[in-house]
Amino acid sequence: MDKTIVKIKSTNESSYPIIYGEGLINNAFDFIKQYTKANKFLVVTNETVMPLYGSKLKKDNVEFLILPDGEVYKTMQTLNKIIDKALEVKLERKDAIIALGGGVIGDMSGFASAVYQRGIDFIQIPTTLLAQVDSSVGGKVAVNHPSGKNMIGAFYQPKLVLTDTSTLNTLDERQFKTGMSEVVKYAFIEKTCNANQIYNFMDFLKKNKELIILKDHQILAKLIKICCELKSAVVNQDEKDKGLRAILNFGHTYAHAIEKITDYKKYTHGEAVSIGMKMIFDFALKINSISKEYYKEAIDLINDYGLITRLDFMPDENAFYNAMLSDKKIENSQIKLIIPKSRQEVKIEAVFDKKLLLEGIL
Ligand code: NAD
Ligand code: GLY
């Protein structure tokens, strides 16, 4: 078992641990009861995860809500279902919601926890690689709106993130790669995260490729910890996304547009992110922001993990651009891009040139 403490600077109250280990879910409540005074729990999960791990959390004081599976259900309608269930089982203010699942379940349950009776305790038990390295940490909780992704949400930190690496055993290849996309993202932004420690994460990913692909638990635990520590470092400096935190969305301006124009159905979030990262590297090379050597090293790393880098259809340029404009990283109608600057370093810049922005998409 290992631990990282996320300590949000603005409010000590927001300090919480991420506890990692193999098999932790078997004794989940031994950990949970240390971080909440809840008498009753509502576990929010989905129809895929429930049969795999739901029984591990069954207890007299635990109620379950099993939602349909998929990003298309990350909506206000589903949020209402969580609130309805919380009311039905009479969840009180001191009680807690537990998210058991991937990022979709985590984001929606966190938002429900933030608004139900103006906020009740929230516990994350992330079961996908993407959720373990990214979405369960940092307190961004949201649902989508037809006009754009994560348009309705809040910053609401969990009381505890309980990460059981053995849940990754049941994840299929596609979802594992989806998580690897966000993992690789941290390698490209590491220096700008300004963490206390230098991990040389790009080298770590190159060196340990075989073990990572084989899902070796020890190496995965290390990898998850590095990602969470990099993310915590950024969140600790900028919880409310006023500046630095934008770097966590490296590749995401393109990715969110890809997800939107394909109705959140064709690509997983991580697949859209790996395509988006390739697009932004192409963009950076075109504007001479990075060397050809670094460009090649970065694209090789994305390819090493078998991540997809190209759309397999020709998008309508205007539709794509409009989708980019509906991203939350818009300021004064300008698109703010996270652009590679040098090895493992990025910069945040407003970009005006529509033609240049779109050149990279094909
Ligand atoms: P997901 O939640 O849809 O999970 C992917 C699939 O894996 C689903 O079918 C799910 O049922 C299944 N699954 C989950 N755990 C499993 C397991 N252990 N074994 C087998 N199958 C399992 O997708 P995701 O990739 O985890 O998360 C994507 C979401 O996260 C997006 O909505 C994205 O916007 C959000 N996100 C949020 C943040 C944040 O900071 N809040 C960061 C990154 C992404
Ligand atoms: N995933 C982006 C963020 O947490 O800010």
Short mmCIF file of C-alpha atoms and ligand atoms in Angstrom, two decimals:
data_model
loop_
_atom_site.label_atom_id
_atom_site.label_comp_id
_atom_site.label_asym_id
_atom_site.label_seq_id
_atom_site.Cartn_x
_atom_site.Cartn_y
_atom_site.Cartn_z
CA MET A 1 0.00 0.00 0.00
CA ASP A 2 1.23 3.49 -0.87
CA LYS A 3 -0.20 6.96 -0.40
CA THR A 4 -0.14 10.46 -1.91
CA ILE A 5 -1.67 13.41 -0.07
CA VAL A 6 -3.42 15.97 -2.25
CA LYS A 7 -3.24 19.23 -0.33
CA ILE A 8 -5.17 22.08 -1.85
CA LYS A 9 -3.42 25.29 -0.80
CA SER A 10 -6.49 27.47 -0.50
CA THR A 11 -8.33 25.33 2.05
CA ASN A 12 -6.71 22.81 4.36
CA GLU A 13 -10.07 21.08 4.55
CA SER A 14 -9.52 19.88 1.00
CA SER A 15 -6.51 17.81 1.92
CA TYR A 16 -7.18 14.16 1.16
CA PRO A 17 -5.26 10.98 0.46
CA ILE A 18 -5.01 8.85 -2.63
CA ILE A 19 -4.35 5.34 -1.34
CA TYR A 20 -3.01 2.83 -3.87
CA GLY A 21 -2.60 -0.93 -3.65
CA GLU A 22 -3.57 -4.31 -4.98
CA GLY A 23 -6.81 -5.75 -3.57
CA LEU A 24 -7.74 -2.70 -1.46
CA ILE A 25 -11.36 -2.92 -2.56
CA ASN A 26 -11.77 -6.12 -0.52
CA ASN A 27 -11.46 -4.07 2.67
CA ALA A 28 -12.73 -0.79 1.26
CA PHE A 29 -14.70 0.25 4.33
CA ASP A 30 -11.67 -0.15 6.63
CA PHE A 31 -10.22 2.81 4.71
CA ILE A 32 -13.43 4.70 4.00
CA LYS A 33 -14.53 4.93 7.63
CA GLN A 34 -11.30 6.76 8.47
CA TYR A 35 -12.24 9.63 6.15
CA THR A 36 -15.98 10.13 6.63
CA LYS A 37 -18.46 10.08 9.49
CA ALA A 38 -21.21 8.84 7.17
CA ASN A 39 -23.74 6.37 8.55
CA LYS A 40 -25.17 5.52 5.16
CA PHE A 41 -23.55 5.22 1.73
CA LEU A 42 -24.90 5.39 -1.80
CA VAL A 43 -22.66 3.54 -4.24
CA VAL A 44 -23.09 4.88 -7.76
CA THR A 45 -21.85 2.49 -10.41
CA ASN A 46 -22.87 1.12 -13.79
CA GLU A 47 -24.16 -2.10 -15.30
CA THR A 48 -20.64 -3.20 -16.34
CA VAL A 49 -18.79 -2.53 -13.09
CA MET A 50 -21.53 -3.68 -10.69
CA PRO A 51 -21.25 -7.41 -11.53
CA LEU A 52 -17.44 -7.18 -11.33
CA TYR A 53 -16.93 -5.30 -8.08
CA GLY A 54 -20.30 -4.32 -6.58
CA SER A 55 -20.40 -7.28 -4.18
CA LYS A 56 -17.17 -6.07 -2.53
CA LEU A 57 -19.06 -3.05 -1.18
CA LYS A 58 -22.27 -4.78 -0.09
CA LYS A 59 -23.18 -4.04 3.53
CA ASP A 60 -26.36 -3.27 5.48
CA ASN A 61 -25.87 0.48 5.35
CA VAL A 62 -24.93 0.61 1.65
CA GLU A 63 -27.42 1.36 -1.13
CA PHE A 64 -26.66 0.96 -4.83
CA LEU A 65 -27.60 2.87 -7.96
CA ILE A 66 -26.71 1.03 -11.16
CA LEU A 67 -26.63 3.35 -14.17
CA PRO A 68 -26.42 2.52 -17.86
CA ASP A 69 -22.85 2.48 -19.19
CA GLY A 70 -21.42 5.16 -21.45
CA GLU A 71 -20.35 8.75 -21.98
CA VAL A 72 -23.70 9.43 -23.69
CA TYR A 73 -25.33 9.04 -20.26
CA LYS A 74 -23.11 11.69 -18.66
CA THR A 75 -26.04 14.10 -18.64
CA MET A 76 -28.27 16.18 -16.40
CA GLN A 77 -30.94 13.46 -16.77
CA THR A 78 -28.62 10.88 -15.22
CA LEU A 79 -27.55 13.37 -12.57
CA ASN A 80 -31.22 13.70 -11.62
CA LYS A 81 -31.42 9.93 -11.25
CA ILE A 82 -28.60 10.05 -8.68
CA ILE A 83 -30.32 12.85 -6.78
CA ASP A 84 -33.66 10.97 -6.92
CA LYS A 85 -32.00 7.85 -5.52
CA ALA A 86 -30.24 9.82 -2.77
CA LEU A 87 -33.64 11.26 -1.77
CA GLU A 88 -35.35 7.87 -2.03
CA VAL A 89 -32.84 6.18 0.30
CA LYS A 90 -32.92 9.25 2.57
CA LEU A 91 -29.24 10.09 2.37
CA GLU A 92 -28.55 12.72 5.01
CA ARG A 93 -26.05 15.55 4.96
CA LYS A 94 -23.37 13.65 6.89
CA ASP A 95 -23.72 10.59 4.64
CA ALA A 96 -21.61 9.84 1.59
CA ILE A 97 -21.71 8.94 -2.07
CA ILE A 98 -19.16 6.44 -3.37
CA ALA A 99 -18.27 6.43 -7.07
CA LEU A 100 -17.37 2.92 -8.21
CA GLY A 101 -16.29 2.97 -11.84
CA GLY A 102 -14.46 4.96 -14.48
CA GLY A 103 -14.34 8.67 -15.15
CA VAL A 104 -17.94 8.91 -16.29
CA ILE A 105 -19.28 7.53 -13.00
CA GLY A 106 -16.71 9.52 -10.99
CA ASP A 107 -17.50 12.85 -12.68
CA MET A 108 -21.28 12.43 -12.34
CA SER A 109 -21.26 11.09 -8.77
CA GLY A 110 -18.91 13.86 -7.70
CA PHE A 111 -21.22 16.48 -9.14
CA ALA A 112 -24.23 14.88 -7.43
CA SER A 113 -22.27 14.90 -4.14
CA ALA A 114 -21.46 18.59 -4.63
CA VAL A 115 -25.08 19.65 -5.10
CA TYR A 116 -27.05 17.17 -3.00
CA GLN A 117 -28.06 19.08 0.13
CA ARG A 118 -25.33 21.59 -0.79
CA GLY A 119 -22.61 18.99 -0.50
CA ILE A 120 -22.11 15.60 1.10
CA ASP A 121 -19.00 13.46 1.49
CA PHE A 122 -17.69 11.90 -1.68
CA ILE A 123 -15.40 8.88 -2.06
CA GLN A 124 -13.77 7.83 -5.33
CA ILE A 125 -13.05 4.17 -6.10
CA PRO A 126 -11.71 4.50 -9.67
CA THR A 127 -11.69 1.28 -11.69
CA THR A 128 -10.25 2.35 -15.06
CA LEU A 129 -6.65 3.36 -15.72
CA LEU A 130 -7.86 6.75 -16.91
CA ALA A 131 -9.77 7.33 -13.69
CA GLN A 132 -6.87 6.11 -11.53
CA VAL A 133 -4.31 8.41 -13.15
CA ASP A 134 -6.49 11.42 -13.79
CA SER A 135 -10.21 11.89 -13.29
CA SER A 136 -10.49 10.69 -9.67
CA VAL A 137 -7.97 13.29 -8.53
CA GLY A 138 -8.39 17.05 -8.43
CA GLY A 139 -12.09 17.60 -7.88
CA LYS A 140 -13.37 18.44 -11.34
CA VAL A 141 -16.87 16.99 -11.45
CA ALA A 142 -19.35 17.54 -14.24
CA VAL A 143 -21.89 16.37 -16.78
CA ASN A 144 -22.01 17.14 -20.48
CA HIS A 145 -24.44 19.48 -22.23
CA PRO A 146 -25.47 19.03 -25.89
CA SER A 147 -23.46 22.18 -26.61
CA GLY A 148 -20.21 20.82 -25.14
CA LYS A 149 -18.38 18.51 -22.82
CA ASN A 150 -18.36 18.96 -19.02
CA MET A 151 -20.27 22.24 -19.43
CA ILE A 152 -22.15 21.88 -16.13
CA GLY A 153 -20.09 21.09 -13.08
CA ALA A 154 -18.18 22.13 -10.01
CA PHE A 155 -14.89 21.84 -8.20
CA TYR A 156 -15.58 19.37 -5.44
CA GLN A 157 -12.77 17.40 -3.85
CA PRO A 158 -13.32 13.85 -2.60
CA LYS A 159 -12.59 12.82 0.99
CA LEU A 160 -10.61 9.83 -0.23
CA VAL A 161 -9.47 8.23 -3.48
CA LEU A 162 -9.10 4.47 -3.04
CA THR A 163 -7.21 3.01 -5.98
CA ASP A 164 -7.14 -0.76 -6.30
CA THR A 165 -4.79 -1.63 -9.15
CA SER A 166 -6.22 -5.17 -9.37
CA THR A 167 -9.43 -3.74 -10.86
CA LEU A 168 -7.37 -3.10 -14.00
CA ASN A 169 -7.24 -6.87 -14.61
CA THR A 170 -10.74 -6.81 -16.07
CA LEU A 171 -10.20 -3.76 -18.24
CA ASP A 172 -10.13 -4.51 -21.96
CA GLU A 173 -7.27 -3.45 -24.23
CA ARG A 174 -9.15 -0.52 -25.70
CA GLN A 175 -9.88 0.97 -22.28
CA PHE A 176 -6.33 0.29 -21.09
CA LYS A 177 -4.98 2.24 -24.06
CA THR A 178 -7.50 4.97 -23.37
CA GLY A 179 -5.92 5.37 -19.93
CA MET A 180 -2.42 5.20 -21.40
CA SER A 181 -3.25 8.24 -23.46
CA GLU A 182 -3.67 10.37 -20.33
CA VAL A 183 -0.57 8.69 -18.86
CA VAL A 184 1.55 9.69 -21.86
CA LYS A 185 0.12 13.20 -21.56
CA TYR A 186 1.88 13.61 -18.19
CA ALA A 187 5.23 12.85 -19.85
CA PHE A 188 4.71 15.77 -22.24
CA ILE A 189 3.84 18.26 -19.47
CA GLU A 190 6.02 17.03 -16.60
CA LYS A 191 8.42 19.97 -16.31
CA THR A 192 5.63 22.54 -16.43
CA CYS A 193 3.82 20.73 -13.58
CA ASN A 194 6.49 22.17 -11.30
CA ALA A 195 6.35 19.20 -8.92
CA ASN A 196 8.77 18.79 -6.00
CA GLN A 197 10.37 15.78 -7.60
CA ILE A 198 11.76 15.10 -11.08
CA TYR A 199 10.47 11.79 -12.43
CA ASN A 200 11.82 11.84 -16.00
CA PHE A 201 8.51 10.26 -16.86
CA MET A 202 9.19 10.14 -20.59
CA ASP A 203 12.23 7.95 -19.95
CA PHE A 204 10.24 5.86 -17.44
CA LEU A 205 7.60 5.16 -20.08
CA LYS A 206 10.21 4.28 -22.69
CA LYS A 207 12.19 2.04 -20.35
CA ASN A 208 9.24 0.15 -18.86
CA LYS A 209 7.12 -0.22 -21.99
CA GLU A 210 7.03 -4.04 -22.01
CA LEU A 211 6.11 -4.35 -18.31
CA ILE A 212 3.46 -1.65 -18.60
CA ILE A 213 1.86 -3.31 -21.61
CA LEU A 214 1.89 -6.62 -19.71
CA LYS A 215 0.10 -4.78 -16.83
CA ASP A 216 2.79 -5.68 -14.31
CA HIS A 217 1.24 -4.54 -11.04
CA GLN A 218 4.35 -3.14 -9.44
CA ILE A 219 5.19 -1.00 -12.42
CA LEU A 220 1.56 0.08 -12.84
CA ALA A 221 1.43 1.14 -9.19
CA LYS A 222 4.56 3.27 -9.74
CA LEU A 223 3.13 4.74 -12.92
CA ILE A 224 -0.21 5.61 -11.28
CA LYS A 225 1.59 7.22 -8.36
CA ILE A 226 3.77 9.40 -10.60
CA CYS A 227 0.72 10.56 -12.57
CA CYS A 228 -1.24 11.35 -9.40
CA GLU A 229 1.72 13.22 -7.91
CA LEU A 230 2.13 15.30 -11.05
CA LYS A 231 -1.59 16.02 -11.15
CA SER A 232 -1.69 16.83 -7.41
CA ALA A 233 1.22 19.25 -7.85
CA VAL A 234 -0.74 21.15 -10.50
CA VAL A 235 -4.03 21.08 -8.59
CA ASN A 236 -2.27 22.24 -5.42
CA GLN A 237 -1.03 25.30 -7.31
CA ASP A 238 -4.26 26.08 -9.17
CA GLU A 239 -7.31 24.24 -7.88
CA LYS A 240 -9.86 26.43 -9.66
CA ASP A 241 -8.26 26.29 -13.11
CA LYS A 242 -7.30 29.97 -13.34
CA GLY A 243 -3.97 29.38 -15.07
CA LEU A 244 -1.52 26.51 -14.71
CA ARG A 245 -4.17 23.78 -14.46
CA ALA A 246 -4.96 24.24 -18.14
CA ILE A 247 -1.83 22.20 -18.92
CA LEU A 248 -3.66 19.06 -17.74
CA ASN A 249 -5.79 19.57 -20.83
CA PHE A 250 -2.83 19.08 -23.16
CA GLY A 251 -4.24 17.79 -26.47
CA HIS A 252 -7.77 18.23 -25.14
CA THR A 253 -8.88 21.27 -27.15
CA TYR A 254 -8.72 19.12 -30.27
CA ALA A 255 -9.92 16.06 -28.33
CA HIS A 256 -13.06 17.70 -27.01
CA ALA A 257 -13.91 18.86 -30.54
CA ILE A 258 -13.35 15.32 -31.86
CA GLU A 259 -15.65 13.89 -29.19
CA LYS A 260 -18.29 16.51 -29.87
CA ILE A 261 -18.42 16.17 -33.66
CA THR A 262 -18.66 12.39 -33.27
CA ASP A 263 -21.47 12.64 -30.67
CA TYR A 264 -19.27 11.09 -27.94
CA LYS A 265 -19.83 7.71 -29.63
CA LYS A 266 -17.02 6.96 -32.07
CA TYR A 267 -13.94 7.50 -29.91
CA THR A 268 -13.25 7.02 -26.22
CA HIS A 269 -12.05 10.12 -24.38
CA GLY A 270 -8.47 8.77 -24.35
CA GLU A 271 -8.54 7.98 -28.06
CA ALA A 272 -9.64 11.53 -28.78
CA VAL A 273 -6.81 12.73 -26.51
CA SER A 274 -4.11 10.72 -28.33
CA ILE A 275 -5.33 12.07 -31.68
CA GLY A 276 -5.47 15.56 -30.13
CA MET A 277 -1.91 15.25 -28.82
CA LYS A 278 -0.63 14.30 -32.28
CA MET A 279 -2.50 17.32 -33.71
CA ILE A 280 -0.93 19.71 -31.23
CA PHE A 281 2.56 18.28 -31.84
CA ASP A 282 2.00 18.81 -35.58
CA PHE A 283 0.90 22.36 -34.82
CA ALA A 284 3.96 22.97 -32.60
CA LEU A 285 6.32 21.71 -35.28
CA LYS A 286 4.68 23.95 -37.89
CA ILE A 287 5.13 27.06 -35.78
CA ASN A 288 8.72 26.01 -34.93
CA SER A 289 7.94 25.75 -31.23
CA ILE A 290 9.80 22.44 -30.93
CA SER A 291 12.68 20.67 -32.62
CA LYS A 292 12.19 17.88 -35.16
CA GLU A 293 14.05 15.57 -32.75
CA TYR A 294 11.61 16.17 -29.91
CA TYR A 295 8.65 15.88 -32.30
CA LYS A 296 9.90 12.46 -33.40
CA GLU A 297 10.60 11.30 -29.84
CA ALA A 298 7.10 12.34 -28.73
CA ILE A 299 5.27 10.74 -31.65
CA ASP A 300 7.35 7.58 -31.24
CA LEU A 301 6.22 7.38 -27.60
CA ILE A 302 2.56 7.74 -28.58
CA ASN A 303 3.06 5.03 -31.21
CA ASP A 304 5.00 2.77 -28.81
CA TYR A 305 1.83 2.35 -26.79
CA GLY A 306 -0.28 1.70 -29.89
CA LEU A 307 -2.37 4.83 -29.37
CA ILE A 308 -4.33 6.11 -32.34
CA THR A 309 -3.13 9.34 -33.87
CA ARG A 310 -5.41 10.03 -36.83
CA LEU A 311 -9.08 10.55 -37.50
CA ASP A 312 -10.37 7.91 -39.89
CA PHE A 313 -12.72 10.34 -41.61
CA MET A 314 -12.51 13.81 -43.07
CA PRO A 315 -14.20 16.23 -40.63
CA ASP A 316 -16.10 19.28 -41.79
CA GLU A 317 -13.65 22.10 -41.00
CA ASN A 318 -16.27 24.59 -39.85
CA ALA A 319 -18.01 22.06 -37.64
CA PHE A 320 -14.63 21.15 -36.14
CA TYR A 321 -13.69 24.76 -35.54
CA ASN A 322 -17.06 25.56 -33.97
CA ALA A 323 -16.64 22.54 -31.70
CA MET A 324 -13.21 23.86 -30.68
CA LEU A 325 -14.81 27.22 -29.90
CA SER A 326 -17.29 25.57 -27.53
CA ASP A 327 -14.43 24.23 -25.36
CA LYS A 328 -14.15 25.69 -21.87
CA LYS A 329 -10.60 26.85 -22.58
CA ILE A 330 -11.97 29.85 -24.47
CA GLU A 331 -11.19 33.35 -23.26
CA ASN A 332 -12.52 36.47 -25.00
CA SER A 333 -13.55 34.17 -27.87
CA GLN A 334 -9.94 33.07 -28.34
CA ILE A 335 -8.81 29.49 -28.26
CA LYS A 336 -6.22 28.91 -25.54
CA LEU A 337 -3.91 26.11 -26.60
CA ILE A 338 -1.42 24.12 -24.58
CA ILE A 339 1.56 23.96 -26.94
CA PRO A 340 4.70 21.83 -26.61
CA LYS A 341 7.64 24.15 -25.97
CA SER A 342 10.59 21.83 -25.34
CA ARG A 343 11.15 18.30 -24.05
CA GLN A 344 8.43 17.61 -21.44
CA GLU A 345 7.53 21.30 -21.30
CA VAL A 346 4.49 23.19 -22.55
CA LYS A 347 3.23 26.78 -22.77
CA ILE A 348 -0.29 28.21 -22.73
CA GLU A 349 -1.08 30.55 -25.63
CA ALA A 350 -4.11 32.14 -27.22
CA VAL A 351 -4.24 31.24 -30.90
CA PHE A 352 -6.13 33.36 -33.43
CA ASP A 353 -5.25 31.73 -36.72
CA LYS A 354 -8.15 29.48 -37.71
CA LYS A 355 -6.36 28.16 -40.80
CA LEU A 356 -3.27 27.21 -38.80
CA LEU A 357 -5.38 25.57 -36.10
CA LEU A 358 -7.18 23.45 -38.65
CA GLU A 359 -4.18 22.47 -40.77
CA GLY A 360 -3.26 19.84 -38.22
CA ILE A 361 -6.60 18.06 -38.11
CA LEU A 362 -6.34 15.87 -41.18
P1 NAD B 1 -15.69 5.25 -18.58
O1 NAD B 1 -16.02 5.71 -17.24
O2 NAD B 1 -16.73 5.32 -19.63
O3 NAD B 1 -15.14 3.76 -18.48
C1 NAD B 1 -14.74 3.09 -19.65
C2 NAD B 1 -15.41 1.71 -19.78
O4 NAD B 1 -14.79 0.80 -18.89
C3 NAD B 1 -16.89 1.71 -19.43
O5 NAD B 1 -17.56 0.84 -20.29
C4 NAD B 1 -16.88 1.15 -18.01
O6 NAD B 1 -18.10 0.54 -17.66
C5 NAD B 1 -15.77 0.13 -18.11
N1 NAD B 1 -15.11 -0.21 -16.86
C6 NAD B 1 -14.84 0.57 -15.80
N2 NAD B 1 -14.08 -0.10 -14.94
C7 NAD B 1 -13.87 -1.33 -15.43
C8 NAD B 1 -13.15 -2.47 -14.99
N3 NAD B 1 -12.40 -2.44 -13.88
N4 NAD B 1 -13.18 -3.58 -15.74
C9 NAD B 1 -13.88 -3.60 -16.91
N5 NAD B 1 -14.56 -2.56 -17.40
C10 NAD B 1 -14.55 -1.42 -16.66
O7 NAD B 1 -14.44 6.05 -19.19
P2 NAD B 1 -13.07 6.55 -18.53
O8 NAD B 1 -12.09 6.48 -19.62
O9 NAD B 1 -12.78 5.90 -17.25
O10 NAD B 1 -13.39 8.08 -18.19
C11 NAD B 1 -13.71 9.01 -19.21
C12 NAD B 1 -14.44 10.17 -18.59
O11 NAD B 1 -13.60 10.80 -17.64
C13 NAD B 1 -14.85 11.23 -19.59
O12 NAD B 1 -16.17 11.61 -19.33
C14 NAD B 1 -13.91 12.37 -19.30
O13 NAD B 1 -14.47 13.62 -19.60
C15 NAD B 1 -13.68 12.21 -17.82
N6 NAD B 1 -12.45 12.81 -17.33
C16 NAD B 1 -12.53 13.60 -16.25
C17 NAD B 1 -11.40 14.16 -15.71
C18 NAD B 1 -11.50 14.98 -14.46
O14 NAD B 1 -10.52 15.60 -14.07
N7 NAD B 1 -12.62 14.98 -13.78
C19 NAD B 1 -10.16 13.90 -16.29
C20 NAD B 1 -10.09 13.07 -17.41
C21 NAD B 1 -11.26 12.53 -17.93
N1 GLY B 2 -8.44 16.71 -16.46
C1 GLY B 2 -8.21 18.10 -16.39
C2 GLY B 2 -8.12 18.64 -15.02
O1 GLY B 2 -8.27 17.94 -14.05
O2 GLY B 2 -7.95 19.84 -14.87
#
